[in-house]
PDB file of C-alpha atoms in Angstrom:
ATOM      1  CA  UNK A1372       3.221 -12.307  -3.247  1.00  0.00           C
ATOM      2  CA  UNK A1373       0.310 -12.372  -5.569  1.00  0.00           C
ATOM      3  CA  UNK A1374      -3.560 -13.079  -4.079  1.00  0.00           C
ATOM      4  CA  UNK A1375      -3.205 -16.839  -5.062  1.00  0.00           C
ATOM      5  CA  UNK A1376      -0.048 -17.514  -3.142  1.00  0.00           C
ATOM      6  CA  UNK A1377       0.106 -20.029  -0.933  1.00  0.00           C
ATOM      7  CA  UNK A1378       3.221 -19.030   0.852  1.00  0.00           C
ATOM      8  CA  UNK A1379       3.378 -17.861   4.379  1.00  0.00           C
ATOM      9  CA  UNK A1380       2.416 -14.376   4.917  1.00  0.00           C
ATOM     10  CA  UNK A1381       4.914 -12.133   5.895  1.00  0.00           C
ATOM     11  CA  UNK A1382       4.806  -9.974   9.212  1.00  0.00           C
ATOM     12  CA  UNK A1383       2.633  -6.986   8.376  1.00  0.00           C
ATOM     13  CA  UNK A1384       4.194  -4.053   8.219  1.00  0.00           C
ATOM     14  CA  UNK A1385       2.437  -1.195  10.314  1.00  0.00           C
ATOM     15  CA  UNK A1386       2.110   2.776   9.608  1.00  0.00           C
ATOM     16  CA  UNK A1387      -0.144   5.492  11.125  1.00  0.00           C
ATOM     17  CA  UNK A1388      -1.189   8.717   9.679  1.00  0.00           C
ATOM     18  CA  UNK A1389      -2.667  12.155  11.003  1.00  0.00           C
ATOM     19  CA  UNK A1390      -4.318  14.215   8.221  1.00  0.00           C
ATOM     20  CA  UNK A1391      -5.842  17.763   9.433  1.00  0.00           C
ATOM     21  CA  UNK A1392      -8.043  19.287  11.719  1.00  0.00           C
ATOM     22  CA  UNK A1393      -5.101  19.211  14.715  1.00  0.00           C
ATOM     23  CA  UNK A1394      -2.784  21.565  16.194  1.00  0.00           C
ATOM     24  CA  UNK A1395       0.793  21.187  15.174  1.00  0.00           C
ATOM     25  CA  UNK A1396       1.772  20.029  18.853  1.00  0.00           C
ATOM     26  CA  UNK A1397      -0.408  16.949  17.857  1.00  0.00           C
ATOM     27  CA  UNK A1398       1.377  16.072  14.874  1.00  0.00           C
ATOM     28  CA  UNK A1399       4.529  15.996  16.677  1.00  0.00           C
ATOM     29  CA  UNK A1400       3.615  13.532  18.937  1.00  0.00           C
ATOM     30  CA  UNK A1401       2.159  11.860  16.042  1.00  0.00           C
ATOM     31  CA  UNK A1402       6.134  11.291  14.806  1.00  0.00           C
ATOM     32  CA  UNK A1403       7.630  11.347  18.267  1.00  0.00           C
ATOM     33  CA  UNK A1404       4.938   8.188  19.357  1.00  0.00           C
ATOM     34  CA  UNK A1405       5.621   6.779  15.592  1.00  0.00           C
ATOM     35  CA  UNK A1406       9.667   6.611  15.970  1.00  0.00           C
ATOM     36  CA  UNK A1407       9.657   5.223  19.629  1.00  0.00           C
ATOM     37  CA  UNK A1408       6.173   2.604  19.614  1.00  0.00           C
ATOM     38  CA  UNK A1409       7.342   0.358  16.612  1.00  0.00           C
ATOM     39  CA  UNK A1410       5.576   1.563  13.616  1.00  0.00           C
ATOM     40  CA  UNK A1411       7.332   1.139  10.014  1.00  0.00           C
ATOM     41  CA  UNK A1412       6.360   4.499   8.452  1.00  0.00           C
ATOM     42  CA  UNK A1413       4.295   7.454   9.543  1.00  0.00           C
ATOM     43  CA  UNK A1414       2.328   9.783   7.163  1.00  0.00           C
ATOM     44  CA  UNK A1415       1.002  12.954   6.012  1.00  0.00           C
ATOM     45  CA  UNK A1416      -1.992  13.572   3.466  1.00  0.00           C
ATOM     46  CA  UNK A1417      -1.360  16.727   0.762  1.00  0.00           C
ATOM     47  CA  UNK A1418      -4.315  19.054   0.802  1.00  0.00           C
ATOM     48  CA  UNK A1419      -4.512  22.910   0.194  1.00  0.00           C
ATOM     49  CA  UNK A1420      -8.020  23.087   2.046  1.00  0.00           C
ATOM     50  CA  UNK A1421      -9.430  20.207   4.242  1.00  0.00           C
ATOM     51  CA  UNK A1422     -11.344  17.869   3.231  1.00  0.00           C
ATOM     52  CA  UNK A1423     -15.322  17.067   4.086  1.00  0.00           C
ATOM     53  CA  UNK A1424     -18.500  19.674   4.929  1.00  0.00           C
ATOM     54  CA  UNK A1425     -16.133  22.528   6.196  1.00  0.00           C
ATOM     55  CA  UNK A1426     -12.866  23.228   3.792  1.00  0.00           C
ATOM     56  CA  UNK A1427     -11.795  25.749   6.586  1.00  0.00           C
ATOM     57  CA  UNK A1428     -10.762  23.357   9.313  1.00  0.00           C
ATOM     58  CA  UNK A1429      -6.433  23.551   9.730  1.00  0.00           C
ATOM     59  CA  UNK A1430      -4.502  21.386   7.238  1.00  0.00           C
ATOM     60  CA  UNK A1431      -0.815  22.013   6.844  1.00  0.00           C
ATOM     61  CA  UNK A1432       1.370  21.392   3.765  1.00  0.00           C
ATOM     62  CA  UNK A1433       2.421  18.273   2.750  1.00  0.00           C
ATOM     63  CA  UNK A1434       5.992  18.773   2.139  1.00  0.00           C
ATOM     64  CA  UNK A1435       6.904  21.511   4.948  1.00  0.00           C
ATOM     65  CA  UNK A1436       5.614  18.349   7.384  1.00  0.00           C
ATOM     66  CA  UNK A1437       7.672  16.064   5.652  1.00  0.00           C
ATOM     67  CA  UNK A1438      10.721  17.728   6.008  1.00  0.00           C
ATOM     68  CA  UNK A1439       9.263  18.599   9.280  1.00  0.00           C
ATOM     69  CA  UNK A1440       9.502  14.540  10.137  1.00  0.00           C
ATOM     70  CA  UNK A1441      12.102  14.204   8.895  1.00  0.00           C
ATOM     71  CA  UNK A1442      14.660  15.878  11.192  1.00  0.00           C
ATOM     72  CA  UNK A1443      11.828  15.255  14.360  1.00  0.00           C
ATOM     73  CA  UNK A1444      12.550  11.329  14.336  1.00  0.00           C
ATOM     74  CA  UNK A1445      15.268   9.214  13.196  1.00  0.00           C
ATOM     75  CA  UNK A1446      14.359   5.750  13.124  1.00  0.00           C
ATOM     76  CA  UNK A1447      10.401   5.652  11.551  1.00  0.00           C
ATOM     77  CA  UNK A1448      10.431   5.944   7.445  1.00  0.00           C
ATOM     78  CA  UNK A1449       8.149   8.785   6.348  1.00  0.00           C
ATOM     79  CA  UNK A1450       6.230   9.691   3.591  1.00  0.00           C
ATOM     80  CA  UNK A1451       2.490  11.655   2.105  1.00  0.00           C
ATOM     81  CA  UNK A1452      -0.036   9.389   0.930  1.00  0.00           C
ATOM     82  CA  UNK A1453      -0.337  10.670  -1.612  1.00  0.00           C
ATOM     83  CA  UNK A1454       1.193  13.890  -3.072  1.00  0.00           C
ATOM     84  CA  UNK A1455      -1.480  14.960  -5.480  1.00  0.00           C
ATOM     85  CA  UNK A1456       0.417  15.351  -9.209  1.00  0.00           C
ATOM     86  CA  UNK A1457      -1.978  18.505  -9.776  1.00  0.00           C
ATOM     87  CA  UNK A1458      -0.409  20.827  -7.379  1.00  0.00           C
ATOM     88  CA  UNK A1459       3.221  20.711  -8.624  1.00  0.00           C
ATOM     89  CA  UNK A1460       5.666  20.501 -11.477  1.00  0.00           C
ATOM     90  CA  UNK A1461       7.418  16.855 -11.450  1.00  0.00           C
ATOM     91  CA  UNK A1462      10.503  18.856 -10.952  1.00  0.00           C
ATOM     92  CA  UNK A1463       9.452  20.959  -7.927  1.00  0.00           C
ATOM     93  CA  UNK A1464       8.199  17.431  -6.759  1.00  0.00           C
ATOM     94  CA  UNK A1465      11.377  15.840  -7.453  1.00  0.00           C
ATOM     95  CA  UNK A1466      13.772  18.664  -5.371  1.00  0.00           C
ATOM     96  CA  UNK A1467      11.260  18.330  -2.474  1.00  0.00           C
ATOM     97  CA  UNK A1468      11.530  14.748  -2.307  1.00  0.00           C
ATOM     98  CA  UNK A1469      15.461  14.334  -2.314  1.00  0.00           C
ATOM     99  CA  UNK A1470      15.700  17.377  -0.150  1.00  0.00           C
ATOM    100  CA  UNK A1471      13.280  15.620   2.500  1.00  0.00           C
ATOM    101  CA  UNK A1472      15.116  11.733   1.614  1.00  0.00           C
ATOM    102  CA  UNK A1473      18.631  13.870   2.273  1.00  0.00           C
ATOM    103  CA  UNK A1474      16.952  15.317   5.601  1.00  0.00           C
ATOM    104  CA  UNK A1475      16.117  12.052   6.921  1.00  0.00           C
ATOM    105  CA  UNK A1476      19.220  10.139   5.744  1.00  0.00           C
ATOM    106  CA  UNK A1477      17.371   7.860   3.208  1.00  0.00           C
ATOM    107  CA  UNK A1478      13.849   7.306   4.912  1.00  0.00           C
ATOM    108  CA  UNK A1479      11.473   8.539   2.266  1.00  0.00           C
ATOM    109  CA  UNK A1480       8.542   6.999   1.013  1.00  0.00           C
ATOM    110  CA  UNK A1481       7.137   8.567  -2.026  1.00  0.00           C
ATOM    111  CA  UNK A1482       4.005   8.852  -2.530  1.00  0.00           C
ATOM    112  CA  UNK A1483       2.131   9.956  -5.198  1.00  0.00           C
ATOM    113  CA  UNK A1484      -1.498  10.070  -7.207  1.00  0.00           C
ATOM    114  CA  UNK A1485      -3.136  11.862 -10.186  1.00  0.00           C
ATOM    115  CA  UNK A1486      -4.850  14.286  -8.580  1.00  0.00           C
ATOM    116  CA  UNK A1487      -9.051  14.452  -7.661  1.00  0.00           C
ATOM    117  CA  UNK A1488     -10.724  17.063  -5.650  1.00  0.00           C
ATOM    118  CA  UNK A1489     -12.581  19.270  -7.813  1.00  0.00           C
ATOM    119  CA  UNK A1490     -13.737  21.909  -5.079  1.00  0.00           C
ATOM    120  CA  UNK A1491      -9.691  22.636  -4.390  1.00  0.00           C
ATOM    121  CA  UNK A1492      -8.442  23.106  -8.111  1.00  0.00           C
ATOM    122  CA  UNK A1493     -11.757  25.419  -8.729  1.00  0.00           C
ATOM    123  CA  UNK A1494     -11.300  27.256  -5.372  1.00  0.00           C
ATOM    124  CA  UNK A1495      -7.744  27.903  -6.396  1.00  0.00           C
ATOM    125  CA  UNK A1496      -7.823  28.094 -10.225  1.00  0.00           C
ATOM    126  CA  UNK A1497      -5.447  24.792 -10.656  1.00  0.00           C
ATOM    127  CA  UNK A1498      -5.913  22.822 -13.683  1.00  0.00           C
ATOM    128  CA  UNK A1499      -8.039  19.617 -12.804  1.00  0.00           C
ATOM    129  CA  UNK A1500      -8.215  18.654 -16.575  1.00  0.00           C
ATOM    130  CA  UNK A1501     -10.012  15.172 -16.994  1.00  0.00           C
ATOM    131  CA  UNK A1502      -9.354  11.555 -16.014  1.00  0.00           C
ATOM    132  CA  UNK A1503      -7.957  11.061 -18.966  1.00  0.00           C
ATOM    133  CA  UNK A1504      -5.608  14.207 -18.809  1.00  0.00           C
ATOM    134  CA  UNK A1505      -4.416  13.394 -14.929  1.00  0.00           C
ATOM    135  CA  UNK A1506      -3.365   9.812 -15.499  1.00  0.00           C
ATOM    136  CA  UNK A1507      -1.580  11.310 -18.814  1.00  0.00           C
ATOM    137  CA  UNK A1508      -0.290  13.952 -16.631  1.00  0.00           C
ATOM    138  CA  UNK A1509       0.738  11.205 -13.689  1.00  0.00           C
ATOM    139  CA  UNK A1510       2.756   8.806 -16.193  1.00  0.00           C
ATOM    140  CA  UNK A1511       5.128  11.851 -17.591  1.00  0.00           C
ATOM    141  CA  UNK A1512       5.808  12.901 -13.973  1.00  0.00           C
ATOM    142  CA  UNK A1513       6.640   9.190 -12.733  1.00  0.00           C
ATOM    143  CA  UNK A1514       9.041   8.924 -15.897  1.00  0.00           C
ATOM    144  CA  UNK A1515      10.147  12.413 -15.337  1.00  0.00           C
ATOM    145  CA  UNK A1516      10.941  11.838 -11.546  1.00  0.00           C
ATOM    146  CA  UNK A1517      12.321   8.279 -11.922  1.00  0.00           C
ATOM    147  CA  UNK A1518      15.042  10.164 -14.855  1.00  0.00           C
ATOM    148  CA  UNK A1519      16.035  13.175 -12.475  1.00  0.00           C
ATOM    149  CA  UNK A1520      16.791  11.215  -9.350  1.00  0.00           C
ATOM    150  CA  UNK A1521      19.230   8.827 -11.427  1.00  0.00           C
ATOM    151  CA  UNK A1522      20.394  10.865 -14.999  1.00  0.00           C
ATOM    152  CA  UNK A1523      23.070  13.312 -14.777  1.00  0.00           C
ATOM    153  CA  UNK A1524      20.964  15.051 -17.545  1.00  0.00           C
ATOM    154  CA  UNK A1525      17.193  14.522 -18.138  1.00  0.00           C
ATOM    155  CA  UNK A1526      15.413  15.699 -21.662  1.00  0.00           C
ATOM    156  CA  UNK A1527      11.844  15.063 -21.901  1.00  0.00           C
ATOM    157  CA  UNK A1528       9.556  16.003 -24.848  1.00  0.00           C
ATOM    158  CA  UNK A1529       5.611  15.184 -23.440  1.00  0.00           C
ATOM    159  CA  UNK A1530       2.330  16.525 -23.886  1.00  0.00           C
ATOM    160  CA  UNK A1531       2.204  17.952 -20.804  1.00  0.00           C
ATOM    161  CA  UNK A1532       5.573  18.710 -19.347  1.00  0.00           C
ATOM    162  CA  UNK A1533       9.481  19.230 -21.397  1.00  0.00           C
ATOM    163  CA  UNK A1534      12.335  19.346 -19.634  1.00  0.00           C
ATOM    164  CA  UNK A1535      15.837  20.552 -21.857  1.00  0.00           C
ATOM    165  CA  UNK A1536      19.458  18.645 -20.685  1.00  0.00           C
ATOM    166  CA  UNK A1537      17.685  19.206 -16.698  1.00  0.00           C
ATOM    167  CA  UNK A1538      20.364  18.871 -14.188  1.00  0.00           C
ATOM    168  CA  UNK A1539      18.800  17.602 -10.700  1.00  0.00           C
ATOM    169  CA  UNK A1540      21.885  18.012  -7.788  1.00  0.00           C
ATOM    170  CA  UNK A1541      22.020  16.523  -5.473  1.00  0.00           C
ATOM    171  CA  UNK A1542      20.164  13.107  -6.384  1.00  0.00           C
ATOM    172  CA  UNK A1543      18.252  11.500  -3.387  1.00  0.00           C
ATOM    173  CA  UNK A1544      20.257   9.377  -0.795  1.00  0.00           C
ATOM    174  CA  UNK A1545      18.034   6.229  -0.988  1.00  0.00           C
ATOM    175  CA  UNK A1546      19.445   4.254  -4.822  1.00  0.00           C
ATOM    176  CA  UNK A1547      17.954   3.799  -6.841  1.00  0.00           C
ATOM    177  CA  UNK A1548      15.350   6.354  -6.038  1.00  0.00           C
ATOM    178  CA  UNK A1549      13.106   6.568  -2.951  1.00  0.00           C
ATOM    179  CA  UNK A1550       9.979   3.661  -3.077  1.00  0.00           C
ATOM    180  CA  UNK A1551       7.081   5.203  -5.257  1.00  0.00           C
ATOM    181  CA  UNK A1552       3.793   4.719  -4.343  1.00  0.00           C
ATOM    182  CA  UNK A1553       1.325   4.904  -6.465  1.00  0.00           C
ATOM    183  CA  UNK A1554      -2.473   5.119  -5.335  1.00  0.00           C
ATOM    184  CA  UNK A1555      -5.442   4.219  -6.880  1.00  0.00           C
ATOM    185  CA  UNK A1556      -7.603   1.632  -7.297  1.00  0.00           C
ATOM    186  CA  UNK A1557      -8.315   2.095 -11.360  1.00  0.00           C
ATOM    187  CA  UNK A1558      -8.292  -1.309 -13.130  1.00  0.00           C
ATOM    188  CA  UNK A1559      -7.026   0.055 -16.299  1.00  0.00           C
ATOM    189  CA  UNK A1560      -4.988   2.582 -16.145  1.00  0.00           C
ATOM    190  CA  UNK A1561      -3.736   3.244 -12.408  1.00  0.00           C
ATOM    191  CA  UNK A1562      -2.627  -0.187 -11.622  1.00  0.00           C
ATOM    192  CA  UNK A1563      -0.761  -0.361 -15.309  1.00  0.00           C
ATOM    193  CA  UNK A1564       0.851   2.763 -13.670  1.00  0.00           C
ATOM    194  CA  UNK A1565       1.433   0.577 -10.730  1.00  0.00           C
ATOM    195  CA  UNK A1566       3.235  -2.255 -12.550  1.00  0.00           C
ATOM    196  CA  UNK A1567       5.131   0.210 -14.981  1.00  0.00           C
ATOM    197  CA  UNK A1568       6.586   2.560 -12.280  1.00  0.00           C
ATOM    198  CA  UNK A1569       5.952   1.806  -8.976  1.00  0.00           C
ATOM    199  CA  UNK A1570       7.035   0.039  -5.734  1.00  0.00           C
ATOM    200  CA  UNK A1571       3.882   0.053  -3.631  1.00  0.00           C
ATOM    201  CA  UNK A1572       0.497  -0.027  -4.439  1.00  0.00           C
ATOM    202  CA  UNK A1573      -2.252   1.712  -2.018  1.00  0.00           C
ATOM    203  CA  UNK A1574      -5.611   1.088  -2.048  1.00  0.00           C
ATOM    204  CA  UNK A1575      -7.847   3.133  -0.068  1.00  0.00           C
ATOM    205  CA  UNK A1576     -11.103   1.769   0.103  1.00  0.00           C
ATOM    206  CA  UNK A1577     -11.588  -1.707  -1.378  1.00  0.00           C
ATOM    207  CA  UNK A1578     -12.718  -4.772   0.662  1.00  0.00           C
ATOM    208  CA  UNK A1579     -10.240  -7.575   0.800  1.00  0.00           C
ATOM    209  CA  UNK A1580     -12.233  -9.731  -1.693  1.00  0.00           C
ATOM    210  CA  UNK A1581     -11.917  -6.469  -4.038  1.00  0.00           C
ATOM    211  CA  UNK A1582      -8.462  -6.086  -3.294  1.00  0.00           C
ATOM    212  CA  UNK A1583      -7.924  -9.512  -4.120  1.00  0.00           C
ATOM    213  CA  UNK A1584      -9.226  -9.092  -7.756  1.00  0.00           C
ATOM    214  CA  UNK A1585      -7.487  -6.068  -8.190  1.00  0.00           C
ATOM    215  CA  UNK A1586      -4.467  -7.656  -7.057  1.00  0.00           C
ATOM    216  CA  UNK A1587      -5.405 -10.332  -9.559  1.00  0.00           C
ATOM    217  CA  UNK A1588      -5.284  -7.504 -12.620  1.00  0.00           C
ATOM    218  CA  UNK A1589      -1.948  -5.736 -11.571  1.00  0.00           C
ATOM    219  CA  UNK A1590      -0.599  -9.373 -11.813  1.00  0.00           C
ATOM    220  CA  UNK A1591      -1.766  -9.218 -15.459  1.00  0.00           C
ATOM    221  CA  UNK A1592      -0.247  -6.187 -15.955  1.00  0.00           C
ATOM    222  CA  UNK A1593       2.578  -6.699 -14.591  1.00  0.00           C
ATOM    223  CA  UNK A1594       2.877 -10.145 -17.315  1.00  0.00           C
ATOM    224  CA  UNK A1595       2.420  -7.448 -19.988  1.00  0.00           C
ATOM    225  CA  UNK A1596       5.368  -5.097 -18.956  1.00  0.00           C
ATOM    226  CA  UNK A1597       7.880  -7.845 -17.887  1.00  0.00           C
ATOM    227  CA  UNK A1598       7.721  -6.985 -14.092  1.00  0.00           C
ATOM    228  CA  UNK A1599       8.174  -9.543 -11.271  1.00  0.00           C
ATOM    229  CA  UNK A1600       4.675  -9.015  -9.104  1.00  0.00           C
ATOM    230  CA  UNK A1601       6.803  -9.700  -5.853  1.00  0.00           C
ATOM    231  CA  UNK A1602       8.185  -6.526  -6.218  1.00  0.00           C
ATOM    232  CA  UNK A1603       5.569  -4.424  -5.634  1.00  0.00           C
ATOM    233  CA  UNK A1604       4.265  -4.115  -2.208  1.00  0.00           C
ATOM    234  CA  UNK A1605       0.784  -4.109  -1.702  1.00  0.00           C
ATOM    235  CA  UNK A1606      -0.966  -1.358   1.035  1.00  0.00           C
ATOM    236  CA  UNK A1607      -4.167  -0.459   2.315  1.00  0.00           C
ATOM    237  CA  UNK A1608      -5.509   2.544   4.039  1.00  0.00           C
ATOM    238  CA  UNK A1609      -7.587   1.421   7.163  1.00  0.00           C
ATOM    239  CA  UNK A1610      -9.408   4.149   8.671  1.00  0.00           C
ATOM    240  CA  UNK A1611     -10.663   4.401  12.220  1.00  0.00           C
ATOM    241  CA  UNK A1612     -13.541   5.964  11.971  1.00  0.00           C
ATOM    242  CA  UNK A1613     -14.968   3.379   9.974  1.00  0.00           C
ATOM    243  CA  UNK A1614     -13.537   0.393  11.965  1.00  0.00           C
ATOM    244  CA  UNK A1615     -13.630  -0.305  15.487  1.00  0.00           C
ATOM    245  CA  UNK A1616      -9.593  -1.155  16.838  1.00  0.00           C
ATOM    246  CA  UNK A1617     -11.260  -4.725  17.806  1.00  0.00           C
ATOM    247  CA  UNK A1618     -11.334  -5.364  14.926  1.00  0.00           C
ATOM    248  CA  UNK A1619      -8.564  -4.631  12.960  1.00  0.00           C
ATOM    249  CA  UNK A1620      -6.730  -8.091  13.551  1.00  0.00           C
ATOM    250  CA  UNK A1621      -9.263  -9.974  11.783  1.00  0.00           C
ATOM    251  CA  UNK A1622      -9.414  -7.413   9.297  1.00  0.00           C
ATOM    252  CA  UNK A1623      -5.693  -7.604   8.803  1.00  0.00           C
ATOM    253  CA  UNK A1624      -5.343 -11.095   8.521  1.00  0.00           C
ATOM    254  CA  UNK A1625      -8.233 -11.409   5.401  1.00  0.00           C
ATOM    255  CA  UNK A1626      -6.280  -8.163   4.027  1.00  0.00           C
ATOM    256  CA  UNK A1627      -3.006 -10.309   4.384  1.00  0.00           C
ATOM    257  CA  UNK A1628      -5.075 -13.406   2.800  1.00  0.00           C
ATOM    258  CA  UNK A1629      -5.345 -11.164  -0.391  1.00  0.00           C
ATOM    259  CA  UNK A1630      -1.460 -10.407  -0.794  1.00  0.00           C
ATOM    260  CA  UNK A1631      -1.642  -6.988   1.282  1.00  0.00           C
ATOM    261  CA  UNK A1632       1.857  -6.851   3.256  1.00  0.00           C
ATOM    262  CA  UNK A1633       1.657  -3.443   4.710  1.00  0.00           C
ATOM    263  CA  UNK A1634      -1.113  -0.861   6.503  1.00  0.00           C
ATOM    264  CA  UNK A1635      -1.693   2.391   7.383  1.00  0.00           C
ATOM    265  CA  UNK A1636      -3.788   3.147  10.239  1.00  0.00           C
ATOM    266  CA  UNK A1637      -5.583   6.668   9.866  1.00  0.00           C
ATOM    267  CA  UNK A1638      -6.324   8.323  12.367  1.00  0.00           C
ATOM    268  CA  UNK A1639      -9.735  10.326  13.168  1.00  0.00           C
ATOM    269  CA  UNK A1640      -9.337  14.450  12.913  1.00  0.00           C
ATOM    270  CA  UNK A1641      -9.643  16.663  15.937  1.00  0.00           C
ATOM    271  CA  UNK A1642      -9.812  15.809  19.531  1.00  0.00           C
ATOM    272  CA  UNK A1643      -9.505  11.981  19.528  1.00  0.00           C
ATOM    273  CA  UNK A1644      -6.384  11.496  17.598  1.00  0.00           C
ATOM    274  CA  UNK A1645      -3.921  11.393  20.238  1.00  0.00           C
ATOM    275  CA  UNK A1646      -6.194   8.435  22.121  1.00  0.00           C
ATOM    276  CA  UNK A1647      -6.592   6.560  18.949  1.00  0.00           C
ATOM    277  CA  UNK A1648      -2.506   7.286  18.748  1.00  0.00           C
ATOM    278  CA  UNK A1649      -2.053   5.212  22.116  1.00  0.00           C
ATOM    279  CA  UNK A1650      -4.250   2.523  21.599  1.00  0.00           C
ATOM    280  CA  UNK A1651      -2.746   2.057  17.922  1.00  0.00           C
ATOM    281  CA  UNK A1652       0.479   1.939  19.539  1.00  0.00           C
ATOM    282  CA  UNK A1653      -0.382  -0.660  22.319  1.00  0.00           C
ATOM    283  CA  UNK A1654      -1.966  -3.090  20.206  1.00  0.00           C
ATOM    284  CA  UNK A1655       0.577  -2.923  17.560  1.00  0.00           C
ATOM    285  CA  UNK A1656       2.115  -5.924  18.877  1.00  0.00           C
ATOM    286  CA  UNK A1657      -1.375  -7.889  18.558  1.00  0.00           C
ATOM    287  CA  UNK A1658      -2.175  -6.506  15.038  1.00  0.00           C
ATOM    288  CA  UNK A1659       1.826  -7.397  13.852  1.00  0.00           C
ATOM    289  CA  UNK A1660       0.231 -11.319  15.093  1.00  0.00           C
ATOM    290  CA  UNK A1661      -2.680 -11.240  13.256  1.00  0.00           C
ATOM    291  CA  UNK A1662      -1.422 -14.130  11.322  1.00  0.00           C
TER     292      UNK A1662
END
């Protein structure tokens, strides 16, 4: 559904995410209260060192949680948002992701972005590279990926990565390929990305009137590359330390207004998570109504 539709809005789809800065019991209950309470999807972030004024608070990696998830629940899809491209080969990236979609019998949602924090890579002495260089980076591991979960065989000559007659076994249980999601909210290049490669979009911190215009120009792009718009789901991020739980079904419904189907709830770090968890989970019948 594009921003300018005037069809009925579908059901929102609902997700909830736990990021750092809590003990592994509270992740678990994090999936466990995912799986049982209704949500769609629940969600990991990918970080070497966490994030904000003190880098030495817990964080866990991405892809041990995921596969983590994936044998804790069985119902609730499950998925990073978003794997940063900068920490791994495409081809490490691609074995994690069909070893984790094989784990949970199909219920991976991949997701994936060009990389950003500048204080991790230097910390750890990863190549950042520039803008540029990241979204080059990101487009030859979304071709790369999309080949080795459905070739027998993959070559690939790029700039940045080659691959020689790559064999990828086994391929990922979900066919074509698990959803990609692609996040980003860059007008020119990330949301060409989006209409090229992906299945979802995620936007993490635009208003609904900006995701509306940017909604607007993946529409465009996707006219350019001969892709139906429908198909790519549209997502935002909603975070609660920036908004109240009150007030989340308005903000859904002007979020649905601009062709968003599908939300992830983020929960705060540290002690509060787990009471944010249960009122998330009781008023996900409201927010699903928000319409």
């Amino acid at each position: 559904m594009t921003s300018g539709s005037t069809a009925a809005a579908p059901t929102p789809r609902f997700g909830i995410k736990l990021t750092q800065d809590a003990p592994i019991g509270t992740f678990r209950q994090v999936w466990s209260t995912a799986d049982e309470a209704g949500f769609d999807h629940v969600w990991v972030m990918d970080h070497l060192a966490s994030l904000g004024a003190d880098d030495s608070r817990p964080i866990y990696d991405a892809w041990a949680m995921q596969a983590a998830m994936a044998v804790a629940t069985s119902r609730v899809r499950i998925g990073c948002m978003v794997s940063g491209n900068s920490y791994r080969h495409p081809v490490m990236l691609a074995k994690l992701a069909t070893t984790v979609d094989q784990l949970s019998g199909g219920r991976l949602e991949l997701g994936i972005g060009a990389g950003w924090n500048e204080h991790e890579h230097t910390m750890y002495g990863l190549d950042l590279g520039s803008v540029r260089t990241r979204m080059d980076r990101l487009e030859e591991s979304l071709q790369i990926l999309r080949s080795l979960w459905t070739q027998p065989r993959t070559t690939f000559d790029g700039a940045h990565y080659r691959l020689a007659d790559a064999v990828a076994e086994p391929k990922p249980v979900q066919r074509p390929h698990p959803p990609i999601w692609v996040g980003g909210s860059g007008p020119r290049r990330t949301l060409r990305l989006v209409a090229q490669y992906a299945d979802a979009w995620n936007d993490t911190s635009s208003t609904p009137e900006q995701v509306a215009a940017l909604g607007d120009v993946l529409d465009r792009h996707c006219a350019d590359v001969g892709r139906d718009p429908a198909q790519i789901r549209r997502t935002v991020q909603l975070r609660l330390r920036e908004h109240a739980l009150a007030d989340l079904p308005g903000l859904v419904e002007r979020y649905q207004a601009a062709g968003v189907s599908e939300f992830v709830v983020v929960l705060s770090s540290g002690e509060h998570a787990l009471r944010e968890l249960d009122d998330v989970a009781a008023a996900l019948p409201r927010l699903r109504g928000a319409v």
